[in-house]
Coordinates of C-alpha atoms in Angstrom, one line a residue:
M22 CA 110.3 123.6 -13.5
S23 CA 108.2 126.9 -13.7
F24 CA 107.0 128.7 -10.6
S25 CA 104.0 131.0 -10.5
M26 CA 102.1 132.6 -7.7
E27 CA 99.2 133.5 -10.0
L28 CA 95.9 132.0 -8.9
S29 CA 94.2 129.6 -11.2
P30 CA 90.9 130.8 -12.9
D31 CA 89.0 128.5 -10.5
L32 CA 90.5 130.0 -7.4
V33 CA 89.9 133.5 -8.8
H34 CA 86.3 132.6 -9.4
I35 CA 86.0 131.2 -5.8
R36 CA 87.5 134.3 -4.3
N37 CA 85.3 136.7 -6.2
W38 CA 82.1 134.6 -5.6
V39 CA 82.8 134.4 -1.8
H40 CA 83.8 138.1 -1.7
D41 CA 80.5 139.1 -3.2
F42 CA 78.6 137.1 -0.7
A43 CA 80.6 138.7 2.1
K44 CA 80.1 142.2 0.7
D45 CA 76.4 141.8 -0.1
V46 CA 75.0 139.6 2.6
I47 CA 77.4 139.5 5.6
R48 CA 78.7 143.0 5.9
P49 CA 75.2 144.7 5.9
A50 CA 74.2 142.5 8.8
A51 CA 77.4 142.6 10.8
A52 CA 76.6 145.4 13.3
E53 CA 73.1 144.0 14.0
W54 CA 74.2 140.5 14.9
D55 CA 77.2 141.8 16.9
E56 CA 74.7 143.8 19.1
R57 CA 72.2 140.9 19.3
E58 CA 74.9 138.4 20.3
E59 CA 72.9 135.6 18.7
T60 CA 73.6 133.0 16.0
P61 CA 72.7 134.5 12.7
W62 CA 70.6 131.6 11.4
P63 CA 69.1 133.6 8.5
I64 CA 72.6 134.3 7.2
I65 CA 73.7 130.7 7.6
Q66 CA 70.7 129.7 5.5
E67 CA 71.6 132.2 2.8
A68 CA 75.1 130.7 2.7
A69 CA 73.6 127.3 2.4
K70 CA 71.3 128.4 -0.4
V71 CA 74.2 129.7 -2.5
G72 CA 76.3 126.7 -1.8
I73 CA 79.0 128.1 0.5
Y74 CA 77.8 126.3 3.5
S75 CA 77.6 122.7 2.6
M76 CA 79.6 119.4 3.1
E77 CA 80.2 119.3 -0.6
Y78 CA 81.8 122.8 -0.7
F79 CA 84.0 122.1 2.3
A80 CA 85.1 118.8 0.7
E81 CA 85.7 120.4 -2.7
Q82 CA 87.9 123.1 -1.2
A83 CA 89.8 120.7 1.0
A84 CA 90.6 118.6 -2.1
E85 CA 91.6 121.6 -4.2
P86 CA 95.2 120.8 -5.5
S87 CA 97.0 123.9 -4.4
G88 CA 95.5 123.8 -0.9
L89 CA 94.4 127.5 -1.3
G90 CA 90.7 127.0 -1.7
M91 CA 89.9 126.9 2.0
P92 CA 92.2 129.8 3.0
I93 CA 90.8 132.0 0.3
T94 CA 87.3 131.2 1.3
F95 CA 88.0 131.9 5.0
E96 CA 89.8 135.2 4.3
E97 CA 87.0 136.6 2.2
M98 CA 84.3 135.5 4.7
F99 CA 86.1 137.0 7.7
W100 CA 86.8 140.1 5.6
G101 CA 83.0 140.4 5.7
D102 CA 82.6 139.9 9.5
A103 CA 84.4 137.6 11.9
G104 CA 81.4 136.8 14.1
I105 CA 79.0 135.9 11.3
A106 CA 81.8 134.1 9.4
L107 CA 82.6 132.0 12.4
S108 CA 79.0 131.0 12.8
I109 CA 79.0 129.9 9.1
L110 CA 82.4 128.2 9.0
G111 CA 82.9 127.1 12.6
T112 CA 81.5 123.7 11.7
G113 CA 84.7 123.1 9.8
L114 CA 86.7 122.3 12.9
A115 CA 84.4 119.4 13.9
A116 CA 84.2 118.3 10.3
A117 CA 88.0 118.3 10.0
A118 CA 88.3 116.2 13.1
L119 CA 85.9 113.6 11.7
A120 CA 87.2 113.8 8.1
G121 CA 90.8 113.4 9.3
G122 CA 90.3 110.6 11.8
G123 CA 86.9 109.0 11.4
T124 CA 86.1 105.8 9.7
P125 CA 84.3 105.9 6.3
E126 CA 81.1 104.8 8.0
Q127 CA 81.3 107.5 10.6
Q128 CA 82.0 110.1 7.9
A129 CA 79.1 109.0 5.8
E130 CA 76.7 109.0 8.7
F131 CA 77.6 112.2 10.6
L132 CA 79.2 114.7 8.2
P133 CA 75.9 115.3 6.4
Q134 CA 74.2 115.8 9.8
M135 CA 76.8 118.4 10.7
F136 CA 75.6 120.7 7.9
G137 CA 71.9 119.8 7.6
T138 CA 70.0 120.8 4.4
V139 CA 69.5 124.0 2.5
N140 CA 66.2 124.6 4.1
D141 CA 67.2 123.4 7.5
P142 CA 71.0 124.1 8.0
K143 CA 72.7 122.7 11.1
V144 CA 76.1 123.4 12.8
A145 CA 78.6 121.2 14.5
A146 CA 81.0 121.7 17.4
F147 CA 84.5 120.5 18.4
C148 CA 84.8 120.4 22.2
S149 CA 88.4 120.2 23.6
S150 CA 89.0 123.0 26.1
E151 CA 87.9 122.7 29.7
P152 CA 87.8 125.1 32.7
G153 CA 91.2 123.7 33.8
A154 CA 92.6 122.6 30.5
G155 CA 92.9 125.2 27.7
S156 CA 96.4 125.2 26.3
D157 CA 97.3 122.3 28.5
V158 CA 95.3 119.6 26.7
G159 CA 97.1 117.0 28.7
A160 CA 95.1 118.2 31.7
I161 CA 91.7 117.2 30.2
R162 CA 89.5 115.8 33.0
T163 CA 86.6 114.6 30.9
R164 CA 86.6 110.8 31.2
A165 CA 85.4 108.1 28.9
R166 CA 85.0 104.6 30.2
Y167 CA 84.2 101.6 28.1
D168 CA 81.5 99.3 29.4
E169 CA 82.2 95.8 28.1
A170 CA 78.8 94.5 29.2
T171 CA 76.8 96.9 27.0
D172 CA 79.4 97.9 24.4
E173 CA 79.0 101.5 25.3
W174 CA 81.3 104.4 26.3
V175 CA 80.3 106.4 29.4
L176 CA 81.4 110.0 29.4
N177 CA 81.5 112.5 32.2
G178 CA 82.9 116.0 32.3
T179 CA 82.5 119.7 31.3
K180 CA 83.8 121.4 28.2
T181 CA 84.1 125.1 27.8
W182 CA 84.7 127.8 25.1
A183 CA 83.1 125.5 22.5
T184 CA 82.1 127.3 19.3
N185 CA 78.5 126.2 18.6
G186 CA 78.5 124.2 21.9
G187 CA 75.1 123.1 22.9
I188 CA 73.3 124.3 19.7
A189 CA 75.2 122.0 17.4
E190 CA 73.5 119.0 15.8
V191 CA 76.7 116.9 16.2
H192 CA 79.4 117.5 18.8
I193 CA 83.0 116.0 18.7
V194 CA 84.2 115.7 22.2
M195 CA 87.7 115.0 23.5
A196 CA 88.0 112.7 26.5
S197 CA 90.6 110.8 28.4
V198 CA 90.3 107.1 28.3
Y199 CA 93.7 106.3 29.9
P200 CA 94.7 109.3 32.0
E201 CA 98.1 107.8 32.9
L202 CA 99.1 108.2 29.2
G203 CA 98.4 111.9 29.0
T204 CA 97.5 113.1 25.6
R205 CA 98.2 109.7 24.0
G206 CA 95.4 108.2 26.1
Q207 CA 92.8 110.6 24.8
A208 CA 90.3 110.0 22.0
A209 CA 87.5 111.9 20.2
F210 CA 83.9 110.9 20.5
I211 CA 80.8 111.6 18.4
I212 CA 77.8 112.9 20.3
P213 CA 74.7 112.6 18.1
P214 CA 71.7 114.9 18.5
N215 CA 69.4 114.4 21.5
T216 CA 71.9 112.3 23.5
P217 CA 70.7 111.8 27.1
G218 CA 73.0 113.3 29.7
F219 CA 74.4 115.9 27.3
R220 CA 73.4 119.5 27.7
Q221 CA 74.5 123.1 27.2
G222 CA 75.9 124.9 30.2
Q223 CA 76.8 128.6 30.4
K224 CA 76.7 130.7 27.3
F225 CA 79.5 133.2 27.2
R226 CA 79.1 136.9 26.5
K227 CA 82.3 137.8 24.7
H228 CA 84.5 140.8 23.9
G229 CA 84.4 140.0 20.2
I230 CA 83.0 137.6 17.5
R231 CA 79.7 138.1 19.3
A232 CA 77.6 136.7 16.5
S233 CA 79.2 133.3 17.1
H234 CA 77.8 131.2 19.9
T235 CA 80.3 130.1 22.5
A236 CA 79.3 128.0 25.5
E237 CA 80.0 125.2 28.0
V238 CA 78.7 121.7 27.4
V239 CA 78.2 119.3 30.2
L240 CA 78.3 115.5 30.0
E241 CA 76.7 113.5 32.9
D242 CA 76.8 109.7 32.4
V243 CA 76.5 110.1 28.7
R244 CA 76.3 106.6 27.1
L245 CA 77.4 106.2 23.5
P246 CA 77.4 103.1 21.3
G247 CA 80.9 101.7 21.2
R248 CA 81.2 102.6 17.5
L249 CA 81.1 106.3 18.2
I250 CA 84.8 106.7 19.1
V251 CA 86.3 108.5 16.2
G252 CA 88.4 106.1 14.1
G253 CA 87.1 103.1 15.8
R254 CA 88.1 101.4 19.1
D255 CA 90.5 99.0 17.5
K256 CA 92.6 101.8 16.0
F257 CA 92.6 103.7 19.2
E258 CA 93.7 100.6 21.3
E259 CA 96.5 100.0 18.8
R260 CA 97.7 103.6 19.4
V261 CA 97.5 103.1 23.1
A262 CA 99.5 99.8 22.9
R263 CA 102.3 101.7 21.0
A264 CA 102.2 104.3 23.7
R265 CA 102.6 101.8 26.4
E266 CA 105.5 100.2 24.6
G267 CA 107.2 103.6 24.2
K268 CA 106.9 103.6 20.4
S269 CA 106.4 106.7 18.4
S270 CA 102.9 107.8 17.4
K271 CA 101.5 110.2 14.9
G272 CA 100.2 112.3 17.8
Q273 CA 97.1 113.1 19.8
A274 CA 93.7 113.6 18.3
A275 CA 93.0 117.2 19.4
M276 CA 96.5 118.4 18.4
A277 CA 96.2 116.7 15.0
T278 CA 92.9 118.5 14.4
F279 CA 94.5 121.9 15.4
E280 CA 97.5 121.3 13.1
R281 CA 95.2 120.7 10.1
T282 CA 93.2 123.9 10.8
R283 CA 95.8 126.4 11.9
P284 CA 96.4 127.7 8.4
T285 CA 92.7 128.4 8.0
V286 CA 92.6 130.2 11.4
G287 CA 95.5 132.3 10.0
A288 CA 93.4 133.0 7.0
M289 CA 90.5 134.2 9.2
A290 CA 92.9 136.7 10.9
V291 CA 94.2 137.9 7.5
G292 CA 90.6 138.6 6.5
V293 CA 89.9 140.8 9.5
A294 CA 93.2 142.6 9.2
R295 CA 92.6 143.3 5.5
A296 CA 89.1 144.7 6.2
A297 CA 90.5 147.1 8.8
Y298 CA 93.4 148.2 6.6
E299 CA 91.1 148.9 3.7
Y300 CA 88.7 150.9 5.8
A301 CA 91.6 152.9 7.3
L302 CA 93.1 153.5 3.9
E303 CA 89.9 154.8 2.5
Y304 CA 89.3 157.0 5.5
A305 CA 92.9 158.4 5.3
L306 CA 92.4 159.3 1.7
Q307 CA 89.2 161.3 2.5
R308 CA 89.8 162.8 6.0
E309 CA 91.3 166.2 6.0
Q310 CA 93.2 167.9 8.8
F311 CA 95.3 171.1 8.6
G312 CA 94.1 171.5 5.0
R313 CA 95.5 168.2 3.8
K314 CA 94.4 164.6 3.4
I315 CA 95.7 162.8 6.5
A316 CA 97.2 160.1 4.2
E317 CA 99.7 162.8 3.1
F318 CA 101.2 162.9 6.6
Q319 CA 104.1 160.6 7.0
A320 CA 102.9 159.4 10.4
I321 CA 99.8 158.0 8.8
A322 CA 101.3 156.9 5.5
F323 CA 103.9 154.8 7.3
K324 CA 101.2 153.2 9.4
L325 CA 99.5 152.2 6.2
A326 CA 102.7 150.9 4.7
D327 CA 103.4 148.7 7.7
M328 CA 99.8 147.4 7.8
K329 CA 99.8 146.3 4.2
S330 CA 103.2 144.8 4.4
R331 CA 102.4 142.7 7.4
I332 CA 99.1 141.5 5.9
D333 CA 100.7 140.3 2.7
A334 CA 103.5 138.6 4.7
A335 CA 101.0 136.8 6.9
R336 CA 99.0 135.7 3.9
L337 CA 102.1 134.2 2.3
L338 CA 102.8 132.2 5.4
V339 CA 99.2 131.0 5.5
W340 CA 99.3 129.9 1.8
R341 CA 102.6 128.1 2.3
A342 CA 101.3 126.1 5.2
A343 CA 98.0 125.3 3.4
W344 CA 100.0 124.2 0.3
M345 CA 102.2 122.0 2.5
A346 CA 99.3 120.4 4.3
R347 CA 97.4 119.7 1.0
N348 CA 100.5 118.1 -0.6
G349 CA 101.5 116.0 2.4
K350 CA 104.6 118.0 3.4
S351 CA 105.4 117.6 7.1
F352 CA 105.6 120.8 9.2
D353 CA 109.2 120.1 10.3
N354 CA 109.6 123.7 11.4
A355 CA 106.0 124.1 12.7
E356 CA 105.0 126.1 9.6
G357 CA 101.3 125.8 10.6
S358 CA 102.0 127.4 13.9
M359 CA 104.1 130.1 12.2
A360 CA 101.2 131.0 9.9
K361 CA 98.7 131.2 12.8
L362 CA 101.1 133.2 15.0
V363 CA 102.0 135.8 12.5
A364 CA 98.5 136.2 11.1
S365 CA 96.8 136.5 14.4
E366 CA 99.3 139.1 15.8
T367 CA 99.0 140.9 12.5
A368 CA 95.3 141.2 13.0
T369 CA 95.6 142.7 16.4
Y370 CA 98.3 145.1 15.2
V371 CA 96.5 146.2 12.1
T372 CA 93.1 146.7 13.8
D373 CA 94.8 148.7 16.6
E374 CA 96.5 150.9 14.0
A375 CA 93.2 151.3 12.1
I376 CA 91.6 152.8 15.2
Q377 CA 94.5 155.1 15.7
I378 CA 94.2 156.4 12.1
L379 CA 90.5 157.1 12.6
G380 CA 91.1 158.7 16.0
G381 CA 88.1 159.3 18.1
N382 CA 85.8 158.0 15.3
G383 CA 87.6 154.6 15.4
Y384 CA 86.7 154.2 19.0
T385 CA 83.0 154.4 18.4
R386 CA 80.6 151.8 17.2
D387 CA 79.6 154.1 14.4
Y388 CA 82.7 152.9 12.6
P389 CA 83.4 149.2 11.9
V390 CA 87.1 149.2 12.9
E391 CA 85.9 149.2 16.6
R392 CA 84.2 145.9 16.0
M393 CA 87.1 144.5 14.0
H394 CA 89.5 145.4 16.8
R395 CA 87.4 143.5 19.3
D396 CA 87.1 140.5 16.9
A397 CA 90.8 140.4 16.1
K398 CA 91.9 139.5 19.7
I399 CA 90.5 136.0 19.7
F400 CA 92.9 134.9 17.0
T401 CA 95.8 135.2 19.5
I402 CA 93.9 133.0 21.9
F403 CA 91.8 130.2 20.4
E404 CA 93.2 127.0 18.8
G405 CA 96.4 127.7 20.6
T406 CA 97.5 131.0 22.1
S407 CA 100.4 133.0 20.6
E408 CA 102.6 131.7 23.5
I409 CA 101.7 128.1 22.6
Q410 CA 102.5 128.7 19.0
R411 CA 105.9 130.1 19.9
L412 CA 106.5 127.1 22.1
V413 CA 105.6 124.7 19.3
I414 CA 107.9 126.5 16.8
A415 CA 110.8 126.7 19.3
R416 CA 110.6 123.0 20.0
A417 CA 110.5 122.2 16.3
L418 CA 113.5 124.3 15.7
T419 CA 115.7 123.2 18.6
G420 CA 114.5 119.7 19.3
L421 CA 114.6 120.6 23.0
P422 CA 111.7 120.1 25.5
I423 CA 111.3 123.9 26.0
R424 CA 108.8 124.7 28.7

């Protein structure tokens, strides 16, 4: 059996196409939207016009046989700018939750609404974290109660740190139905547009990814038709029954969503790291001190060598996890978490070294590595902190309930 790491012509075409969009459309607008701290709707519409932002494109890349279509797309987009790219691609997390667990009827009705149309693009949001429940998803306090008389779910609670929260057309919200069962008593719910009792709370002003909207969402006696529990009520109650009997389960809804998306989060981080490395390399080849290009100095050259080596290693872990996920291979050693952990910490390391190579220039907003450095930090935090990734990996390796 032959083995090759050469990308197929189709994947090369995707990479080049998305790269050109990132270079020509995203990068020129990056500094402006970072300063404005607003959702870049004109850029999202441009992405929709060329076909990068659409349900069809997401579905096509998710079904790509090697599993590399999505990571390649995310790396190139985040190479352009992390904040704008997250505004364009952040819908993917909610879409993954619905595509992975929703009924065919739910997918047919709500996936198109998540993306809107070319002339009127929309975004979606996945809402899991809460003020008192970030990494500890078992501490979710948002409650969902089923009203038998009306065949409705009644939801109350507050979600925080939600990408696109409050401005999304469709929200997927995690809530606890049976708190005594912990994560196995939780379910995801579809919040359609203009649902009474559902509103945006505080919008956060962030250290980085400032072109991406992040906010609280508040649910006050939100009433949803019974059919809007992701996957259907019958399937959920079957899972609950297994939990009560002590039988094994495929896992909890929020964690299942994160497992599917961790390789793509790793790809985001690789894109930011690569952008910072490339800028630092070009700078080092041009900047002169003591009559020599600074790239000639071993102190700088070794930094560049380490930066490039770590980026390539992180990408390989991302690609492995993406291939495994696409081909139904189980993450027995938490390969998805490995990819996310290494890639996110590579991004923080590389962007820090890029600033060091640029010196004082790197610390100013006149040079993009300052923004990249701010953007990189989020990857060690969202969708599972580095500490949580290490916990997941360690539990997988040892089989012990490490705390």
